[in-house]
Coordinates of C-alpha atoms in Angstrom, one line a residue:
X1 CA 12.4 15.9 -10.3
X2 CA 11.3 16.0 -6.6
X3 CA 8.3 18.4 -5.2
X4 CA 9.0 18.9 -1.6
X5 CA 7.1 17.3 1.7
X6 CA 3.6 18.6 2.2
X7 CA 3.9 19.2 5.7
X8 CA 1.3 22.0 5.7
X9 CA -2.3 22.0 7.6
X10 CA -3.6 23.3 4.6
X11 CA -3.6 22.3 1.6
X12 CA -5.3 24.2 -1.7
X13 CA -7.1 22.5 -4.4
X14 CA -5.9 22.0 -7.4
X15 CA -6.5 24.6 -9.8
X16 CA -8.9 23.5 -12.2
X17 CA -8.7 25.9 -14.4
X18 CA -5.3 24.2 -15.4
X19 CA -5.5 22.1 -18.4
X20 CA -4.2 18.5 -17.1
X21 CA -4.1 15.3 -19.3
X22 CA -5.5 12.5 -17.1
X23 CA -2.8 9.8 -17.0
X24 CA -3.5 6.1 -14.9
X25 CA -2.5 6.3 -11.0
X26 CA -2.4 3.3 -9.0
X27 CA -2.0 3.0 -5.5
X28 CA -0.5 0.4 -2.9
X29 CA -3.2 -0.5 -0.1
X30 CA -1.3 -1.4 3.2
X31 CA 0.1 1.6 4.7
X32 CA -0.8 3.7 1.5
X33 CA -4.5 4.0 1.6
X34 CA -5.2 2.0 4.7
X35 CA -3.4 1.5 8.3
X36 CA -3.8 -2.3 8.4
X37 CA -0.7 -3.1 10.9
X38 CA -3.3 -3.0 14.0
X39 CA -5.4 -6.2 12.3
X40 CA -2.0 -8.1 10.7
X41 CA -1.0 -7.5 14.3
X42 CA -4.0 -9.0 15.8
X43 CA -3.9 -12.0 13.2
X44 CA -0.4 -12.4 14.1
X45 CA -0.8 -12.8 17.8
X46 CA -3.7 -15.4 17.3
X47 CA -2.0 -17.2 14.9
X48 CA 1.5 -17.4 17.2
X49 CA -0.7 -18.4 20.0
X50 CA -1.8 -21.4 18.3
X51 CA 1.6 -22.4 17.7
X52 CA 2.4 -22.0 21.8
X53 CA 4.3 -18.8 20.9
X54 CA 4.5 -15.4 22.4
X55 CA 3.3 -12.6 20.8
X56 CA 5.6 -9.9 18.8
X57 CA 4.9 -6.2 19.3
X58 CA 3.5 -3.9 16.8
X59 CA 6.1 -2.3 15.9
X60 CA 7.9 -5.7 15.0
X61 CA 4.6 -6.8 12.8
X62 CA 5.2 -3.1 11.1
X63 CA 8.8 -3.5 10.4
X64 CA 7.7 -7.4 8.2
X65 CA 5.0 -5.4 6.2
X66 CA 5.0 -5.2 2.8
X67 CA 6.2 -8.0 0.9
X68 CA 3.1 -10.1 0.8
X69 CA 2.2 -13.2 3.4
X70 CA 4.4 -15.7 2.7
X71 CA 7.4 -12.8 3.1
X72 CA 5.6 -12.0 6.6
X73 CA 5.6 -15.1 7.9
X74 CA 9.1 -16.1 6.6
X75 CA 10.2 -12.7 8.6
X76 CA 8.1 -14.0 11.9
X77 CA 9.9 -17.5 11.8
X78 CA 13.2 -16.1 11.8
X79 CA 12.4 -13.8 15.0
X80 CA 10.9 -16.5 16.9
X81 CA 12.1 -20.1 17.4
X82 CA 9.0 -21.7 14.6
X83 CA 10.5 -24.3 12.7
X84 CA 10.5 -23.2 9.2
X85 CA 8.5 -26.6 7.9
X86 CA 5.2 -25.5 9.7
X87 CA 6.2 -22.5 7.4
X88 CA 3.0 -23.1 5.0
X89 CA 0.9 -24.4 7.9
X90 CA 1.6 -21.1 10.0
X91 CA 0.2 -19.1 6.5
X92 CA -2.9 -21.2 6.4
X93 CA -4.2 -20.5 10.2
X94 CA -2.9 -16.8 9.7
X95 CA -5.3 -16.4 6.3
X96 CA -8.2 -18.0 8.6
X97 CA -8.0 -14.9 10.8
X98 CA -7.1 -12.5 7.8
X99 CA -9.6 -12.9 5.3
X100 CA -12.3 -11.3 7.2
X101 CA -10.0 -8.6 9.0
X102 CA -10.8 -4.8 9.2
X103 CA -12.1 -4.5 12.7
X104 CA -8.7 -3.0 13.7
X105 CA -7.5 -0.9 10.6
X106 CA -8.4 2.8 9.8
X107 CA -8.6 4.5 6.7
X108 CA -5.8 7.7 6.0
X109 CA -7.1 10.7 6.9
X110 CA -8.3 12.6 3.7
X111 CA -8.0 9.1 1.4
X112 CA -11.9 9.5 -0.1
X113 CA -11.3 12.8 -0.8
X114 CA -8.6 12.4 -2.4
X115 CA -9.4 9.6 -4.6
X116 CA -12.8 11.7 -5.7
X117 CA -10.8 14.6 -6.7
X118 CA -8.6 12.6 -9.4
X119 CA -11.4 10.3 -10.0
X120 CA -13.6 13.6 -11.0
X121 CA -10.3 15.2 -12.3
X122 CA -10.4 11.7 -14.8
X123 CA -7.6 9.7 -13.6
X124 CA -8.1 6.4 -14.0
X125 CA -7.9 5.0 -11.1
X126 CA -6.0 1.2 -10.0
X127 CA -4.6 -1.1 -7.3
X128 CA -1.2 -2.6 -7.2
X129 CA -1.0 -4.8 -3.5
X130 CA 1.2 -7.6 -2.4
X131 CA -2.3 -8.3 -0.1
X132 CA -3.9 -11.4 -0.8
X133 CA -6.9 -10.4 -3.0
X134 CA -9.4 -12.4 -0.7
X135 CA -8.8 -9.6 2.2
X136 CA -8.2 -6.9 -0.4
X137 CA -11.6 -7.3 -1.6
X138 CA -13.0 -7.2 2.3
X139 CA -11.0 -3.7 3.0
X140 CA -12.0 -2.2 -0.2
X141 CA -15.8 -2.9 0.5
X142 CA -15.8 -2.0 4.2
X143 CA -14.0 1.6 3.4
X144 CA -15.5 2.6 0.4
X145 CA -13.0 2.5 -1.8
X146 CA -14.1 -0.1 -4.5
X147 CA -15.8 2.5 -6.2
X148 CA -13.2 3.8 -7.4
X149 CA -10.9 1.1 -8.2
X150 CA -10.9 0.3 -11.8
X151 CA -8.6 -2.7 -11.6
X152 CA -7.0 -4.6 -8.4
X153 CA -4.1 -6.8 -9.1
X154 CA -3.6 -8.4 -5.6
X155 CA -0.7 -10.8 -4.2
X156 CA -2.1 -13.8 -5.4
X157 CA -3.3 -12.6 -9.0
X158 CA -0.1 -12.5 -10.7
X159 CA 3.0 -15.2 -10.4
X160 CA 5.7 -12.1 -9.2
X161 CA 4.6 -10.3 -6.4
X162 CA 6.4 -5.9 -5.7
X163 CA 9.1 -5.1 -5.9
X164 CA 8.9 -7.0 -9.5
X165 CA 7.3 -4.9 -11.8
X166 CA 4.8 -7.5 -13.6
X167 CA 2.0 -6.7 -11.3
X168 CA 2.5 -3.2 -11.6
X169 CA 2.8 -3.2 -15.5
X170 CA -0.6 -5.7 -15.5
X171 CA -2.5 -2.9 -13.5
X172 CA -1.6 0.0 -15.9
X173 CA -2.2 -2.0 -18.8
X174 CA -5.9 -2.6 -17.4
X175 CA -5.9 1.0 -17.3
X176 CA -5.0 2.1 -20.6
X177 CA -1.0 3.0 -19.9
X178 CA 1.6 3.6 -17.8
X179 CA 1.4 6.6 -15.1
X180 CA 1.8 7.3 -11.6
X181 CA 2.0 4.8 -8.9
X182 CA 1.6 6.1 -5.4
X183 CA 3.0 4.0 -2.5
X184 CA 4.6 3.7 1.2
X185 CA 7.4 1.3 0.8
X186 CA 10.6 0.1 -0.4
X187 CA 8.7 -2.6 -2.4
X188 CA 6.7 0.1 -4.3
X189 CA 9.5 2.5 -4.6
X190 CA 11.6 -0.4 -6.1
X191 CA 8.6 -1.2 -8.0
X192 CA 8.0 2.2 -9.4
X193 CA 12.1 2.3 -10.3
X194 CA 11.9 -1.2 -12.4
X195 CA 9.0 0.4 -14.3
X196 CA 10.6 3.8 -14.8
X197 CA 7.0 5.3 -13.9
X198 CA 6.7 8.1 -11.1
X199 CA 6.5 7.2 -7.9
X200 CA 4.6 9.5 -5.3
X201 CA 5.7 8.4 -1.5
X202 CA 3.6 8.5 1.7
X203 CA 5.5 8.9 4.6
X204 CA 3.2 8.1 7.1
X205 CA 3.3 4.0 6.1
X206 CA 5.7 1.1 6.6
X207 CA 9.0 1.9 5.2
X208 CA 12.2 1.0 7.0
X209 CA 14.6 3.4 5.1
X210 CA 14.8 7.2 5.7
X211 CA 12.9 9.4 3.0
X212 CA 15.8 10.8 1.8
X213 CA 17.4 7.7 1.1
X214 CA 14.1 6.3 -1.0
X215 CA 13.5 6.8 -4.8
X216 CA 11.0 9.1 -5.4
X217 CA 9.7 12.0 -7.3
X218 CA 7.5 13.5 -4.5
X219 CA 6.3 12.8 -0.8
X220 CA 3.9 13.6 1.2
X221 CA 2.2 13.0 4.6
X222 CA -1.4 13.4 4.5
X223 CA -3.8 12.5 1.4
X224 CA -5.3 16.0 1.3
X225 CA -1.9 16.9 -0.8
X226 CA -2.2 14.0 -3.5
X227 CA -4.4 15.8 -6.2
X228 CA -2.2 19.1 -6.1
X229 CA 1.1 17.3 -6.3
X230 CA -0.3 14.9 -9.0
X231 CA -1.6 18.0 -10.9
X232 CA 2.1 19.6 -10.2
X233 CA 3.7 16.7 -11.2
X234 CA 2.1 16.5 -15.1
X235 CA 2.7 20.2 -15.2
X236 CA 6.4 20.0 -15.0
X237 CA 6.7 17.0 -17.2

């Protein structure tokens, strides 16, 4: 089942008059709830200059997103001529910037409302990130969003990081059952398709691949079209 692209500039509520089982929704962070590319970037670029190395651009930094930060960096030493020993020492000066960075990232348009609408709607409510949980922690305070988070499995909390389903099936548990998992990527979609769970894809994040060529069983491009297509979604299944 696939619910088409919300595209619109306007978007209804969801009817609430609709009886609607709450079911556990977890989202991705990077690129799902938060544009964090511009601070990676920045971290990047100090890290590489330490090392006597030019800077990549942005859009390079976007394209190695996703897979956690050992994945980043083993993506950056292949563009550049780093030797892969410093490998661990290049992720160690890079988490020195990172832990404390959110002076470049922006939350989603229409993310808090979004998550208040399912949160009063009685979703439980989780996190599912390849993101260190160190730095995960930082972005949640400094946007609001820890309120709502009932459990975060981060990067670093779990031995497999997406697209392996463990953390995935560790965050639902904490929530009571599987559900929906909302992401941007082809880790999450991958993710989503080794659990068998719905998978609800933002297209405004960091994939590579083309929309129509990623697993999913609805999209969307702004947050003000989650809680309808979620409500949509258990309607029709």
């Amino acid at each position: 089942m696939r619910l088409p692209l919300a595209s619109d500039t306007h978007f209804p509520k969801p009817d609430e008059s609709l009886n609607v089982t709450p079911i556990p929704i977890v989202f991705d962070l990077d690129g799902t709830l938060v544009d964090s590319v511009p601070d990676i970037h920045a971290c990047v670029a100090a890290t590489l200059t330490q090392f006597d190395q030019p800077p990549l651009d942005i859009a390079t930094v976007r394209s190695f997103v996703g897979g956690g930060v050992q994945m980043l960096w083993d993506r950056i030493i292949a563009a550049t001529s780093l030797a892969p020993e410093h490998h661990q020492r290049l992720v160690d000066v890079f988490m020195d910037h990172y832990q404390q960075a959110t002076a470049h990232s922006t939350l989603y348009p229409g993310v808090l409302d979004a998550l208040e609408q399912l949160k009063s709607a009685g979703h439980p409510i989780g996190l599912c990130t390849n993101k260190p949980l160190a730095p995960t922690r930082k972005v949640l305070d400094h946007f609001g969003l820890a309120k709502f988070m009932a459990v975060v499995v981060a990067g670093d909390t779990q031995p497999e990081r997406k697209p392996h389903p463990a953390p995935l099936q560790a965050a639902f548990a904490e929530l009571g059952g599987s559900g929906i998992f909302v992401g941007d990527s082809e880790f999450d979609a991958d993710c989503a398709a080794a659990m068998q769970v719905p998978f609800l894809l933002f297209t405004q994040g960091y994939r590579n691949t083309p929309v129509d060529r990623m697993r999913h069983d609805a999209s969307f491009d702004h947050h003000d079209a989650l809680p309808g297509i979620v409500q949509r979604l258990l309607q029709t299944t």
